[in-house]
Every structure is written in C-alpha cells, then in structure tokens.
XYZ file of C-alpha atoms in Angstrom:
212
model
C 0.253 18.660 18.227
C 3.194 19.661 20.368
C 2.841 22.614 22.699
C 3.728 25.807 20.881
C 3.119 24.385 17.397
C 0.618 26.259 15.248
C -1.654 24.815 12.589
C -0.899 26.943 9.562
C -2.764 25.051 6.874
C -5.834 22.844 7.264
C -6.974 20.773 4.294
C -10.343 19.175 5.006
C -12.053 16.557 2.818
C -10.999 18.143 -0.472
C -11.818 16.576 -3.826
C -11.133 17.558 -7.424
C -12.267 16.176 -10.771
C -11.824 17.202 -14.396
C -14.483 16.237 -16.961
C -15.836 13.590 -14.638
C -12.440 12.042 -13.899
C -11.446 12.158 -10.232
C -8.003 13.668 -9.623
C -8.029 13.293 -5.832
C -10.811 12.541 -3.392
C -11.490 13.250 0.285
C -7.969 14.385 1.189
C -7.449 15.826 4.683
C -4.374 16.910 6.632
C -3.084 19.674 8.888
C 0.280 21.335 8.413
C 1.912 22.803 11.495
C 4.765 25.233 11.883
C 8.216 23.629 12.194
C 7.134 20.569 10.219
C 7.348 18.971 6.795
C 4.580 17.195 4.913
C 5.379 15.064 1.874
C 2.848 14.434 -0.877
C 3.566 11.074 -2.505
C 1.857 9.177 -5.284
C 2.219 7.975 -8.858
C 2.130 10.321 -11.847
C -1.405 11.591 -12.296
C -2.369 11.058 -8.663
C -3.105 14.765 -8.228
C -0.073 16.015 -6.310
C 0.522 19.072 -8.497
C -3.188 19.828 -8.742
C -3.546 19.714 -4.961
C -0.607 22.091 -4.551
C -2.173 24.474 -7.074
C -5.447 24.369 -5.142
C -3.632 25.131 -1.897
C -1.837 28.064 -3.524
C -5.060 29.394 -5.045
C -4.115 28.799 -8.678
C -6.984 26.292 -8.870
C -10.008 25.494 -6.717
C -11.226 22.271 -5.153
C -14.685 20.988 -6.017
C -15.574 20.021 -2.450
C -13.990 20.489 0.954
C -12.156 23.427 2.481
C -8.640 24.822 2.677
C -7.909 27.119 5.624
C -4.948 29.288 6.557
C -4.552 29.941 10.276
C -8.182 29.111 10.929
C -9.663 31.196 8.125
C -10.652 30.278 4.565
C -7.601 30.460 2.331
C -7.908 33.332 -0.128
C -5.193 33.740 -2.743
C -5.975 37.470 -2.849
C -5.277 37.847 0.888
C -2.051 39.820 1.263
C -1.230 38.073 4.535
C -1.495 34.654 2.869
C 0.603 35.721 -0.122
C 3.211 37.203 2.181
C 3.468 34.062 4.295
C 3.621 31.421 1.561
C 6.447 30.960 -0.929
C 6.438 28.388 -3.703
C 8.571 26.763 -6.372
C 6.324 24.689 -8.590
C 7.809 25.362 -12.040
C 11.516 25.692 -12.869
C 10.583 27.387 -16.166
C 9.118 30.483 -14.495
C 11.739 33.097 -15.293
C 12.534 36.111 -17.463
C 14.691 35.036 -20.395
C 16.663 38.306 -20.485
C 17.318 38.622 -16.724
C 20.393 37.051 -15.115
C 20.395 34.627 -12.213
C 21.465 37.181 -9.637
C 19.059 39.777 -11.030
C 16.202 37.309 -10.551
C 17.185 36.830 -6.919
C 17.664 40.546 -6.348
C 14.232 41.266 -7.859
C 12.501 38.730 -5.602
C 14.334 40.103 -2.569
C 13.433 43.728 -3.318
C 9.768 42.945 -4.067
C 9.447 41.065 -0.777
C 11.124 43.662 1.422
C 14.300 41.707 2.154
C 16.817 43.950 3.861
C 20.169 44.050 2.123
C 18.760 42.649 -1.110
C 22.121 42.745 -2.893
C 23.812 40.787 -0.110
C 20.895 38.352 0.054
C 21.102 37.721 -3.692
C 24.827 37.035 -3.459
C 24.270 34.767 -0.458
C 21.651 32.641 -2.206
C 23.656 32.483 -5.425
C 26.506 31.034 -3.408
C 24.349 28.838 -1.204
C 22.482 27.314 -4.139
C 25.695 26.578 -6.027
C 25.099 29.224 -8.696
C 27.885 31.686 -7.870
C 29.873 30.726 -10.970
C 26.883 31.434 -13.241
C 25.366 34.358 -11.349
C 25.564 36.666 -14.377
C 24.278 34.069 -16.845
C 20.835 34.184 -18.430
C 18.469 31.271 -17.707
C 18.730 29.970 -21.258
C 22.442 29.356 -20.751
C 21.883 27.218 -17.648
C 21.534 23.467 -17.419
C 18.183 22.072 -16.305
C 19.669 21.391 -12.866
C 20.944 24.952 -12.565
C 17.541 26.340 -13.540
C 15.972 24.167 -10.847
C 18.452 25.513 -8.296
C 17.572 29.050 -9.392
C 13.838 28.357 -9.000
C 14.422 26.984 -5.509
C 16.659 29.897 -4.520
C 14.004 32.347 -5.752
C 11.483 30.736 -3.404
C 13.909 30.514 -0.495
C 15.310 34.054 -0.572
C 12.055 35.716 0.472
C 10.407 35.619 3.917
C 7.884 32.825 4.393
C 6.125 30.698 6.973
C 5.253 27.937 4.505
C 7.352 26.764 1.566
C 5.458 24.828 -1.123
C 7.506 22.750 -3.572
C 6.539 20.529 -6.490
C 9.141 17.815 -7.079
C 12.005 20.031 -5.859
C 14.504 17.245 -6.566
C 13.697 17.419 -10.289
C 16.881 17.679 -12.419
C 19.142 17.888 -9.351
C 22.247 15.728 -9.117
C 23.301 13.935 -5.936
C 25.041 17.024 -4.567
C 22.024 19.170 -5.359
C 19.667 16.778 -3.587
C 21.906 16.807 -0.514
C 21.907 20.628 -0.530
C 18.127 20.638 -0.839
C 17.640 18.214 2.056
C 20.013 20.158 4.313
C 18.351 23.476 3.492
C 14.827 22.186 4.104
C 15.937 20.697 7.423
C 17.319 24.103 8.444
C 14.031 25.793 7.580
C 12.041 23.300 9.654
C 14.455 23.647 12.586
C 13.924 27.420 12.398
C 10.151 27.002 12.786
C 9.079 27.151 9.160
C 6.839 24.631 7.441
C 7.448 22.754 4.203
C 4.892 21.088 1.941
C 6.489 19.182 -0.928
C 5.345 16.761 -3.592
C 8.118 14.296 -4.354
C 8.942 10.990 -6.009
C 12.280 10.801 -4.176
C 12.121 8.387 -1.252
C 15.597 9.419 -0.094
C 14.528 13.063 0.149
C 11.321 12.176 1.999
C 13.280 9.953 4.382
C 15.887 12.651 5.041
C 13.538 14.770 7.185
C 11.032 13.174 9.526
C 7.536 14.353 8.755
C 4.043 13.424 7.659
C 3.496 11.575 4.387
C 0.226 11.895 2.476
C -0.284 9.184 -0.153
C -2.489 10.213 -3.070
C -4.038 7.915 -5.642
C -4.444 4.890 -3.415
C-alpha cells in the first residue's frame, strides 16, 4: 500500500451459497482509497451477489467484511454516507423526471446547490436534452446514464457499480471511463463488476476473478 493510502474496505475469506450451491468461495481483497477494483467472471459467478453482500443487502455465510477497520454494518450512518451505488438501472420513480431524480438525491445527501448540481450532472451524463422526461420515455442507455448520475451526484468515498457499461453505447462507455478515472484521481475508490475488458483496461487497478 502506498504511503497515504487508506484501506476502506476489507473483504476476508467470504463465501456464499444458496440451497447448497456455492455462489462464491473464500474471496479476499482490500480496497484502498484512490483505487479501482474490478470484479470479473462469467454469468452466475457471484459478482452481483458479492456486491450486495458488501452493500449490506445480503449477508455472507462465512468470512468478514470490514469498513475502515470495523465490521461493515448497513445500518451504520457513516457507512451509508460514505458509499454510493448503482446496481440496478430500473430503480426509479416512474412519475418523476430525470432532473427531479437528481435533485432529490442531491437534497437528501446534503449537496450544496442541489439545483445547480442536478443541472451539472444532467449535462455531464448526456441527459440535458431529456432532463424533463420521465424514465419510461428514456431508452435503456439513457436510463443507465440516469442511474449512474444518481450515484455520482452525491458525496461518497466508495462507488459500487454492477455492470455500469450495461446498455451504454461507445460514447457512453468513454464517458463512464473518463468519469471513473477522475474520481480515482480525486482520491475516491471504485468497486465495479464488469464484463467489459475495454472498461477494465481503461483504468489501472486490481482485478478479482470469480468463478475460477
């Protein structure tokens, strides 16, 4: 670990099974500030399940998950305030516009100048032209951009993403890679499950292979 880097997340010997079928087994890694860790593996290798366990939406059967040296507790306000996630592009209110979604996230997370922040992320994510549209009127790629912008607009130390490249075109993938690189350069950490080798190769980091 480089001097000044901080271990934010420690995953130690975690395993998970459903109905006797192993999802992942004996997985360990540390995630430091100013770094990116990629979770790779075939469909069904447990990438999404591991992310859910890290976020507290599910629990591992064995092993430990720690945040800054203490057991990770999803109910811990400090943990919730430090970790942002985009794991499902279908998590939205059907009768709330794009910019209203971003404004709501900004206000709930204490972002100063929430209106300006919402406008900024609408523009930055390529959604300015559809900022007043409802999610149902968006393409799948636009909904993915909205989900990512909702995770990125709020303060965080760790950004957790599940296949963030999903439904994005070439331009969208380039925007995603550039934005994640900026976050890492600013000292934030990224943990992302991905099938996209180009995305994983775009930012030097640690790769964890599941399902081997």
